[in-house]
mmCIF file of C-alpha atoms and ligand atoms in Angstrom:
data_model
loop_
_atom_site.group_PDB
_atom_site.id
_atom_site.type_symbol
_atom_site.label_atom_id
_atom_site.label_comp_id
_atom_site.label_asym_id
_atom_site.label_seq_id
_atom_site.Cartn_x
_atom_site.Cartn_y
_atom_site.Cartn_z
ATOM 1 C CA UNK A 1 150.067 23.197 81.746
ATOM 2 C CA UNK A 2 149.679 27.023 82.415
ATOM 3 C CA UNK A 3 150.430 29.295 85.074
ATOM 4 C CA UNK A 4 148.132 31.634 85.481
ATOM 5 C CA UNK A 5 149.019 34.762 86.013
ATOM 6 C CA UNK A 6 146.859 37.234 87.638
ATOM 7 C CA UNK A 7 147.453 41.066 86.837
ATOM 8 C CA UNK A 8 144.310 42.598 87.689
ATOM 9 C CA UNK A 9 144.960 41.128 91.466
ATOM 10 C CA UNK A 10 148.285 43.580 91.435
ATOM 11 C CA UNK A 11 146.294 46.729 89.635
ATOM 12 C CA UNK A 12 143.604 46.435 92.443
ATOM 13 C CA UNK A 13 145.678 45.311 94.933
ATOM 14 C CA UNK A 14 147.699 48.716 94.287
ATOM 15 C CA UNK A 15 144.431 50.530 93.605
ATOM 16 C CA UNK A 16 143.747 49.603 97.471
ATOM 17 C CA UNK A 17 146.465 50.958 98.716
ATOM 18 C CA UNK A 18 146.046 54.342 97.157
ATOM 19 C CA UNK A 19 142.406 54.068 97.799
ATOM 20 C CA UNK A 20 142.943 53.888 101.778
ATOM 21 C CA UNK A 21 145.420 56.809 101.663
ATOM 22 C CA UNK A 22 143.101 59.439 99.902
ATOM 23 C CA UNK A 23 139.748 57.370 102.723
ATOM 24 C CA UNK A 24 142.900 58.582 105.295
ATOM 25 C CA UNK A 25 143.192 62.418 103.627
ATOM 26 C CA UNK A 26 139.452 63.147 102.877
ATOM 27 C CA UNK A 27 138.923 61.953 106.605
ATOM 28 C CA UNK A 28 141.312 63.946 107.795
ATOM 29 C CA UNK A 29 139.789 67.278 105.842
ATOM 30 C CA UNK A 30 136.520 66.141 107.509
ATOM 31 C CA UNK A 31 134.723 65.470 104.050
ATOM 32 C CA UNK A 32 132.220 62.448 103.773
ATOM 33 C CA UNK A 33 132.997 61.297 100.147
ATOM 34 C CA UNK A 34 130.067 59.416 98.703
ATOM 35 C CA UNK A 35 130.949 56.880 95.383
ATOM 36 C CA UNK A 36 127.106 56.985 93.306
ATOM 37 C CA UNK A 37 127.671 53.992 91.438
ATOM 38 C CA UNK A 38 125.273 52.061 88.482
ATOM 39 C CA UNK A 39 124.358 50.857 85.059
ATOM 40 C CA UNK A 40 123.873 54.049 82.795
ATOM 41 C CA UNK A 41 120.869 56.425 82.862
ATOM 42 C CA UNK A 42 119.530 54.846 86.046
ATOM 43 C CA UNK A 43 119.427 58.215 86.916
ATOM 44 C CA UNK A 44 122.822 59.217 89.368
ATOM 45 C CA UNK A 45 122.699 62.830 87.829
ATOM 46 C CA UNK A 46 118.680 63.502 88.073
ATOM 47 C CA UNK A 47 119.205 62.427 91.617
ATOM 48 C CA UNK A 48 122.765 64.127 92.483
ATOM 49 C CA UNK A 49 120.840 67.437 90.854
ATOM 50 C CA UNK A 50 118.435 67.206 93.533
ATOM 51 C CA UNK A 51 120.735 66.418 96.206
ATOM 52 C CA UNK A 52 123.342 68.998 95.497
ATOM 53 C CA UNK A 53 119.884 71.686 95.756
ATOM 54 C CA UNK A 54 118.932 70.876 99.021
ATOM 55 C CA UNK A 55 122.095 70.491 100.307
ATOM 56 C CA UNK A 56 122.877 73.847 99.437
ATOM 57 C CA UNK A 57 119.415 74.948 100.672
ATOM 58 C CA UNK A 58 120.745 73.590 104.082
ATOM 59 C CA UNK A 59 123.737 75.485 103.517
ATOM 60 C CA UNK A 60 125.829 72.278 103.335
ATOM 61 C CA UNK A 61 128.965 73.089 101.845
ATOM 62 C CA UNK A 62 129.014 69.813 99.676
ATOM 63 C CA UNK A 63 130.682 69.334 95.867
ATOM 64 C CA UNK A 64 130.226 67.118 92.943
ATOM 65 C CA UNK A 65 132.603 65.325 90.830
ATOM 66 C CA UNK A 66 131.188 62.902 88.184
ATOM 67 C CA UNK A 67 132.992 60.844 85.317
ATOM 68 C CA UNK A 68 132.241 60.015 81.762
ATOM 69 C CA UNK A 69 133.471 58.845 78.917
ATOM 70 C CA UNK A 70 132.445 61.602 76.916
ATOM 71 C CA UNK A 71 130.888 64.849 76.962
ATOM 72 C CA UNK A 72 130.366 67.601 79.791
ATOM 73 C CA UNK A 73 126.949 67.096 79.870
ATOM 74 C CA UNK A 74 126.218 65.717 83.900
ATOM 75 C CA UNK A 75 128.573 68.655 85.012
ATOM 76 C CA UNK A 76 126.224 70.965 83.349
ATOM 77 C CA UNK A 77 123.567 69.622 84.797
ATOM 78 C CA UNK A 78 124.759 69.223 88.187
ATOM 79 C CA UNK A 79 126.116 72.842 87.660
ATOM 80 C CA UNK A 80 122.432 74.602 87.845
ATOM 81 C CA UNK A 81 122.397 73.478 91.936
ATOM 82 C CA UNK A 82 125.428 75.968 92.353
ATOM 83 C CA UNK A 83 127.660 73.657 94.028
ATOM 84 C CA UNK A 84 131.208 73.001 92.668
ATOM 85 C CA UNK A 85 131.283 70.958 90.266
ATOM 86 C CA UNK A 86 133.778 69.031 88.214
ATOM 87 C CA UNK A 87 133.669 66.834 85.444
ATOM 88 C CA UNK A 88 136.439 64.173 84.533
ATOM 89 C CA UNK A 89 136.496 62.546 81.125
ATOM 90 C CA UNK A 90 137.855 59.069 81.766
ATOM 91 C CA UNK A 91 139.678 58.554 78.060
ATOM 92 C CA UNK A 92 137.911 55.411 76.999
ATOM 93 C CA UNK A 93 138.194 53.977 80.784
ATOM 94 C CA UNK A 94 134.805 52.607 82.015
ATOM 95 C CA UNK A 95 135.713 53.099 86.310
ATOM 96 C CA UNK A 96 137.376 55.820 88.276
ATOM 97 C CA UNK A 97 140.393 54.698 90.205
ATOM 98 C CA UNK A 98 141.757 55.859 93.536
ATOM 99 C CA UNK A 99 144.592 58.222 92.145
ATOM 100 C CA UNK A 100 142.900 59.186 89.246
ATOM 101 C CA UNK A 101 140.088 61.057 91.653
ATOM 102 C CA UNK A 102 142.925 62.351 94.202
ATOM 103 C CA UNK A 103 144.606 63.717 90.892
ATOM 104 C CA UNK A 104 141.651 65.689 89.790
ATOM 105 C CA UNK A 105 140.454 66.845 93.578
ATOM 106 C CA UNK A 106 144.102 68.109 94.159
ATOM 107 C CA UNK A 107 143.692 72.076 93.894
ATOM 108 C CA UNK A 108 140.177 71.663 93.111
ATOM 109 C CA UNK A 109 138.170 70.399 96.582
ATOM 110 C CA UNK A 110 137.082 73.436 98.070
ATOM 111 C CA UNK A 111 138.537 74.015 101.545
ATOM 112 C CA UNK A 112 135.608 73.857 103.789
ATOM 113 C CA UNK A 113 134.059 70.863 101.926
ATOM 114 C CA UNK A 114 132.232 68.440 104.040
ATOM 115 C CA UNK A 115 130.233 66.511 101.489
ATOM 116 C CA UNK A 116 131.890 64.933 98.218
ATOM 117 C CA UNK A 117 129.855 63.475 95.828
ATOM 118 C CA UNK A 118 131.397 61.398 93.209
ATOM 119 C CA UNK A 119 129.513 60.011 90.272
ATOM 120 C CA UNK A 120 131.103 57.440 88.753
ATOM 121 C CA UNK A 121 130.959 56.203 84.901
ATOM 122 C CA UNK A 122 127.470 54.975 84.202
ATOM 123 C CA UNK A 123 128.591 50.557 84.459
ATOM 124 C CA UNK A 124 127.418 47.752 86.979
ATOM 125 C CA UNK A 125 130.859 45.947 86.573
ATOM 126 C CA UNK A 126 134.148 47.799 85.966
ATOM 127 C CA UNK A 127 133.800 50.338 88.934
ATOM 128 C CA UNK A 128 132.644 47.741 91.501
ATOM 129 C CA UNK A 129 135.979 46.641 92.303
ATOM 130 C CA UNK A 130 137.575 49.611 92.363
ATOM 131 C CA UNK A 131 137.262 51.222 95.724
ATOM 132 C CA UNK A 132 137.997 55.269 95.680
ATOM 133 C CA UNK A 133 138.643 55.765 99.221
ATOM 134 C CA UNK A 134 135.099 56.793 99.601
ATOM 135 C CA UNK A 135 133.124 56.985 102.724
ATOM 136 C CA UNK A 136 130.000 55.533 101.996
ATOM 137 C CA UNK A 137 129.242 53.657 98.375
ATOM 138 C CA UNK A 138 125.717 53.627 97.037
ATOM 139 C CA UNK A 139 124.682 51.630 94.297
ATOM 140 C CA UNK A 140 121.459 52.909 92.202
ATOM 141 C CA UNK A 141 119.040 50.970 90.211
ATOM 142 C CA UNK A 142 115.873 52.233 88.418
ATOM 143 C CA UNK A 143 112.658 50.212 88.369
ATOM 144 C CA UNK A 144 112.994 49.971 84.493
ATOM 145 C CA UNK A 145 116.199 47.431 84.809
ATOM 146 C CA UNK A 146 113.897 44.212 86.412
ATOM 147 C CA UNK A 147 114.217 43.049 89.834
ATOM 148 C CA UNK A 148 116.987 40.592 89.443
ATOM 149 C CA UNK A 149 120.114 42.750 89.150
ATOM 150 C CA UNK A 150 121.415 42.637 92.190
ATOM 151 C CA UNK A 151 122.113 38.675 91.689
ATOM 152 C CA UNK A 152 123.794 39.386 87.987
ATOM 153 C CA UNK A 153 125.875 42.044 89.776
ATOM 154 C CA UNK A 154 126.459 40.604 93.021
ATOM 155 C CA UNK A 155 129.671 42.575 93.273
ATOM 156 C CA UNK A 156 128.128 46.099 93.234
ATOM 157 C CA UNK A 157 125.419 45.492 94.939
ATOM 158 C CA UNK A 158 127.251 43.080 97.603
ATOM 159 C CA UNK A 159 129.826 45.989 98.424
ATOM 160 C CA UNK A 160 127.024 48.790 98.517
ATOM 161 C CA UNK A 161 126.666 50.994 102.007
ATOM 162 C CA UNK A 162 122.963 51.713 100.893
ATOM 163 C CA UNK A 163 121.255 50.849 97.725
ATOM 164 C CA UNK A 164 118.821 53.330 96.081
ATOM 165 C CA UNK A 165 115.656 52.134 94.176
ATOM 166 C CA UNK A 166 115.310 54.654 91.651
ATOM 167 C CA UNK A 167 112.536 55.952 89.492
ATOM 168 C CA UNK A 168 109.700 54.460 91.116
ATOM 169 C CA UNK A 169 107.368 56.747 89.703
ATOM 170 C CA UNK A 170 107.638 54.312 86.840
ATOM 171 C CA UNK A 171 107.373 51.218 89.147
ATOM 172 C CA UNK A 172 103.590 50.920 88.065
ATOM 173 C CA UNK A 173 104.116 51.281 84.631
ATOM 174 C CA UNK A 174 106.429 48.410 84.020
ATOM 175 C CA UNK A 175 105.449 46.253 86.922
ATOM 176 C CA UNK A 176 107.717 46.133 89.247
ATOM 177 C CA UNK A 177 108.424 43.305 91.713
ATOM 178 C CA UNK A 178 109.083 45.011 95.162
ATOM 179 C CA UNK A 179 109.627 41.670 96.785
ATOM 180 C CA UNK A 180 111.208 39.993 94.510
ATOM 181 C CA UNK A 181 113.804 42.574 94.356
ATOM 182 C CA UNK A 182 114.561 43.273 97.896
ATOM 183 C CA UNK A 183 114.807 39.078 97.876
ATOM 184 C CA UNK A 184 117.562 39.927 95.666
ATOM 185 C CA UNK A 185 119.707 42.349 97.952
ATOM 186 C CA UNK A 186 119.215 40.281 100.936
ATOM 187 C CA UNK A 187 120.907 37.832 99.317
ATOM 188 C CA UNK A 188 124.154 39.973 98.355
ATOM 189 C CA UNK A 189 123.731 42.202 101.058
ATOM 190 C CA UNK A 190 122.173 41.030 103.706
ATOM 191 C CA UNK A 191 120.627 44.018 105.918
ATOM 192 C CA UNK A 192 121.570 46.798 103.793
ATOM 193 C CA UNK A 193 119.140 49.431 103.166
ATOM 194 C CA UNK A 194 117.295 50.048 100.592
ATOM 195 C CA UNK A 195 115.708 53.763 99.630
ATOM 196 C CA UNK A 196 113.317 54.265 96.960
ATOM 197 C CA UNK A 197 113.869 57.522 95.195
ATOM 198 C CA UNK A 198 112.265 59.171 92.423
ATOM 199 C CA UNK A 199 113.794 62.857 90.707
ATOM 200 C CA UNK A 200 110.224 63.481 89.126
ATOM 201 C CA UNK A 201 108.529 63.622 92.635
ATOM 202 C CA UNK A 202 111.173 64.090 94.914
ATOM 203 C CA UNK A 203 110.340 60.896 96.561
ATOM 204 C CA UNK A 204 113.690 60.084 99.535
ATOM 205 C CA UNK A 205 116.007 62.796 98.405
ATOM 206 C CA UNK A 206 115.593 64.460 101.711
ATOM 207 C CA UNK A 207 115.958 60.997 103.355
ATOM 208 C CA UNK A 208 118.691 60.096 101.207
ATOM 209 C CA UNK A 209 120.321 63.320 102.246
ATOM 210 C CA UNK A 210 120.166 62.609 105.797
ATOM 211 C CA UNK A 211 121.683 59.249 105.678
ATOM 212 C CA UNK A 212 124.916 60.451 104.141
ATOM 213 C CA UNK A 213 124.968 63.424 106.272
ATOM 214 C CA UNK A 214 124.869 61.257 109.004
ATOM 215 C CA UNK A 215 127.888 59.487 108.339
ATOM 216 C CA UNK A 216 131.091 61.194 110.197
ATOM 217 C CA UNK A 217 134.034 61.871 107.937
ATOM 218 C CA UNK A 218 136.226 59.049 109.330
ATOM 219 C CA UNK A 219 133.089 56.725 110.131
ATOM 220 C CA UNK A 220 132.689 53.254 107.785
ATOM 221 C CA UNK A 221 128.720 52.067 107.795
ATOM 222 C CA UNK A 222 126.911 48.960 107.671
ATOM 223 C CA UNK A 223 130.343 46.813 106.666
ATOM 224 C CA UNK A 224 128.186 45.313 103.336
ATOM 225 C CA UNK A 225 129.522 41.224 103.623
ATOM 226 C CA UNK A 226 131.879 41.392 100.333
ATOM 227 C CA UNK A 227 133.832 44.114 101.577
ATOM 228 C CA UNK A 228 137.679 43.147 102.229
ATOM 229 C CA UNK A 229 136.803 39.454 100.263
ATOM 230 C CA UNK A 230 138.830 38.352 97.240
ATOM 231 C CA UNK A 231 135.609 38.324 94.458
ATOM 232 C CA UNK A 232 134.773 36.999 91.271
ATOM 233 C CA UNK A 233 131.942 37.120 89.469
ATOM 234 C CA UNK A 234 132.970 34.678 86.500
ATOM 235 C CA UNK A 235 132.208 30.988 86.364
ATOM 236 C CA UNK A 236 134.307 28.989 83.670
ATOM 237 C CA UNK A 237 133.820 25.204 82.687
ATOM 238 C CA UNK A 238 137.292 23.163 82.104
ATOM 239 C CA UNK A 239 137.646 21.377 79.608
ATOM 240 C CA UNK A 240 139.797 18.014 79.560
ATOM 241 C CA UNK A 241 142.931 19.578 78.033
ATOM 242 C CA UNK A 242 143.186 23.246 77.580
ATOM 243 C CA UNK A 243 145.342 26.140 77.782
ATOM 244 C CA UNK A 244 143.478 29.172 78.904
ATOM 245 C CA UNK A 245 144.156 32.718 80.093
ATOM 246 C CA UNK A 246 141.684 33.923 81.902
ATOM 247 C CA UNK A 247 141.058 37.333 83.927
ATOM 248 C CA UNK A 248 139.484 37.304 87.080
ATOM 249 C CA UNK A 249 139.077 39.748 89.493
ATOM 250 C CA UNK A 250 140.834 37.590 92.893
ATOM 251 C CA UNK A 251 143.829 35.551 93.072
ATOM 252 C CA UNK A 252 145.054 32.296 91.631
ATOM 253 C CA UNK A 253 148.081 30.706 91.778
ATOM 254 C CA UNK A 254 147.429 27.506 90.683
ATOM 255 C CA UNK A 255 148.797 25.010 87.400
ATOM 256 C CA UNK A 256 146.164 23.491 85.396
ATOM 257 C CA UNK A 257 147.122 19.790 84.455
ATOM 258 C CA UNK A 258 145.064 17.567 82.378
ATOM 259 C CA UNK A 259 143.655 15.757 85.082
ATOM 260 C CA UNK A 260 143.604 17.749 88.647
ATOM 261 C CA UNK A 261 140.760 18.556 90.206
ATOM 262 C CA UNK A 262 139.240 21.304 88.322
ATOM 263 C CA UNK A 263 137.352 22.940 91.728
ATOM 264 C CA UNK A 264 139.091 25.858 93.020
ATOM 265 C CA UNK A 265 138.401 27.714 96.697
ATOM 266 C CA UNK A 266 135.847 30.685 95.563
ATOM 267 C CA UNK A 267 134.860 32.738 98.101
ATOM 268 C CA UNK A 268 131.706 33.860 96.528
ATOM 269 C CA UNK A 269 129.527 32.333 94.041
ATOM 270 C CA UNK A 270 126.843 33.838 92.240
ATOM 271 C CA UNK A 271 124.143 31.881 92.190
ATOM 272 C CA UNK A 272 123.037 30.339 88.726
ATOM 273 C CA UNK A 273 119.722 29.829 89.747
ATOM 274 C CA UNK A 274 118.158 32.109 92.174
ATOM 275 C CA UNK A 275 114.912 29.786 92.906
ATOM 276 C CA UNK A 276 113.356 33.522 92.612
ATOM 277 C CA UNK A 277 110.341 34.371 89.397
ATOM 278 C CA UNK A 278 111.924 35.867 86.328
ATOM 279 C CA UNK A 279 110.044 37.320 84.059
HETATM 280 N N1 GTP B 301 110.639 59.023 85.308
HETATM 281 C C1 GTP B 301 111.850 59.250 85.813
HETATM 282 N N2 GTP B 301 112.875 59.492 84.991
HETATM 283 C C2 GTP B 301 114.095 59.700 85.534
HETATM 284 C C3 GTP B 301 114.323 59.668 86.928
HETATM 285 N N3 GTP B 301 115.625 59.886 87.150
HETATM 286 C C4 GTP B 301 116.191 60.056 85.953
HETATM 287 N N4 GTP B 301 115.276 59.954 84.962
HETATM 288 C C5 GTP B 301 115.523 60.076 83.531
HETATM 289 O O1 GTP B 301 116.356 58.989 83.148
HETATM 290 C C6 GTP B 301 117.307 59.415 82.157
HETATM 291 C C7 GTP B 301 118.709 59.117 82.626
HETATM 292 O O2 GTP B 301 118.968 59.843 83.817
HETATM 293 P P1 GTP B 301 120.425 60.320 84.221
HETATM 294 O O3 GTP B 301 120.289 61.113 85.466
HETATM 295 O O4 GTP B 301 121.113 60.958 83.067
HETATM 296 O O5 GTP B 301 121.115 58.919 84.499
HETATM 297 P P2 GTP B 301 122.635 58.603 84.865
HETATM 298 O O6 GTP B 301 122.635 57.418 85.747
HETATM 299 O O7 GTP B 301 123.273 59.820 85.399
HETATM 300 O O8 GTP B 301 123.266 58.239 83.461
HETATM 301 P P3 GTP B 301 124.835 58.115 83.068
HETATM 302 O O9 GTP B 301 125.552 59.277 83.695
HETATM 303 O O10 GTP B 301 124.832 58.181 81.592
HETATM 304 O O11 GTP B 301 125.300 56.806 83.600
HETATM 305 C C8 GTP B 301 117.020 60.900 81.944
HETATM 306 O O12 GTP B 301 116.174 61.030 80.818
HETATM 307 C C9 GTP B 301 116.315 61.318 83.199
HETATM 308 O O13 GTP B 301 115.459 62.421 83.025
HETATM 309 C C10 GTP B 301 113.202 59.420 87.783
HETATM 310 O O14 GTP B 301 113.298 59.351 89.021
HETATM 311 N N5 GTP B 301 111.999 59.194 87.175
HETATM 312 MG MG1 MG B 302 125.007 60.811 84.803
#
């Protein structure tokens, strides 16, 4: 028999917490704080280049903050628009968390600010559950990562405000599945929208512009259907007899005898089969 015991549900419970007191302070400074989240190179910085440029065009006063593991490189980058910018080396960790980013915008976040973008490490899974206090969160994929990755990360895509279709100058090139893909996000987030964006041509930078300018400081959008929901996005088989420690990302308090019934209350299940082509 084992007791499971669940630490991560006390980290992000606690991550929470701090998360919806810096949602509260932003707010109250009147800054719109957007969390760019995906897998790496999908393009966040290519994009948050162009964004940053016409924002300042507009004469938005807007400011960028992106994390890594290593190197300064996207703060260089994201430098050339002329907007603050600020990098954050993580130390090995692959999310942001709440206090972290309220550590490093303390004394930094120019007065005045009304538009925060935060880019977060390049990773579908770690920074998914790990909510920043941000306004609005917008999940990225390019065109070159196939059409089924909203249903293998149903957690970042099922918590997204707006998800951004990326690259699609190269949607020719390697065949991309429009239909099958927006299938996908329906599924995990049903009536989100979707933008397709590409940094080459410019394609729905201004568009994407205007939909986070359009959100109010204090304002939550389209509530995506995860949001507030213990999740998991792990499936285990049980063996007969076993001891097992296992980390998932809601809570269980439960013993595991040799012989109970081995179905437990999930909230959300991926699907294992999506009945939708793969190629
Ligand atoms: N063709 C094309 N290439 C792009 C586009 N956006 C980004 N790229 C290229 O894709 C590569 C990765 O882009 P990045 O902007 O560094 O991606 P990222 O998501 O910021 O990567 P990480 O910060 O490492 O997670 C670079 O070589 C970009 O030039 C695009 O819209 N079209
Ligand atoms: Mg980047």
């Amino acid at each position: 028999m084992c007791r499971v015991v669940d630490l991560k549900q006390a980290v992000l419970a606690k991550n929470d917490g701090l998360a919806a007191a810096l949602r509260e302070e932003l707010a109250g400074r009147g800054v719109t704080t957007v969390n760019l989240l995906s897998s790496p190179g999908s393009g966040k910085t290519a994009l948050l280049e162009l964004l940053l440029t016409r924002a300042a065009e507009r004469g938005l006063p807007v400011a960028a903050l992106t994390a890594d593991l290593a190197t300064e490189n996207d703060a260089r980058r994201l430098a050339r628009s002329g907007a603050p910018v600020r990098q954050v080396l993580t130390g090995g960790l692959c999310h942001l968390e709440a206090d972290q980013l309220r550590g490093h915008l303390e004394g930094w976040l120019p007065d005045g600010t009304r538009l925060l973008f935060v880019e977060n490490v390049g990773n579908l899974v770690c920074p998914a559950t790990y909510d920043l206090g941000e306004t609005l969160r917008v999940v990225l994929m390019s065109v070159t990562e196939g059409e089924d990755k909203p249903a293998k990360y149903p957690t970042a895509f099922g918590l997204a405000n707006l998800v951004v279709l990326s690259k699609t100058d190269l949607a020719e090139a390697v065949d991309f599945d429009e239909e099958t893909f927006a299938e996908h996000v329906e599924r995990v987030n049903p009536g989100v929208e979707v933008l397709r964006t590409s940094a080459r041509t410019g394609r729905g930078v201004e568009e994407l512009l205007e939909r986070v300018t359009a959100v109010g400081a204090g304002e939550r959008p389209h509530r995506p259907p995860l949001a507030g929901r213990h999740l998991n996005e792990h499936r285990h088989d049980h063996g007969p007899a076993h001891d097992h420690v296992h980390e998932h990302a809601h809570a269980h308090d439960h013993d595991h005898g040799p012989a109970h019934d081995r179905s437990h209350e999930h909230p959300y299940e991926p699907a294992l089969d999506t009945g939708l082509p793969v190629r």
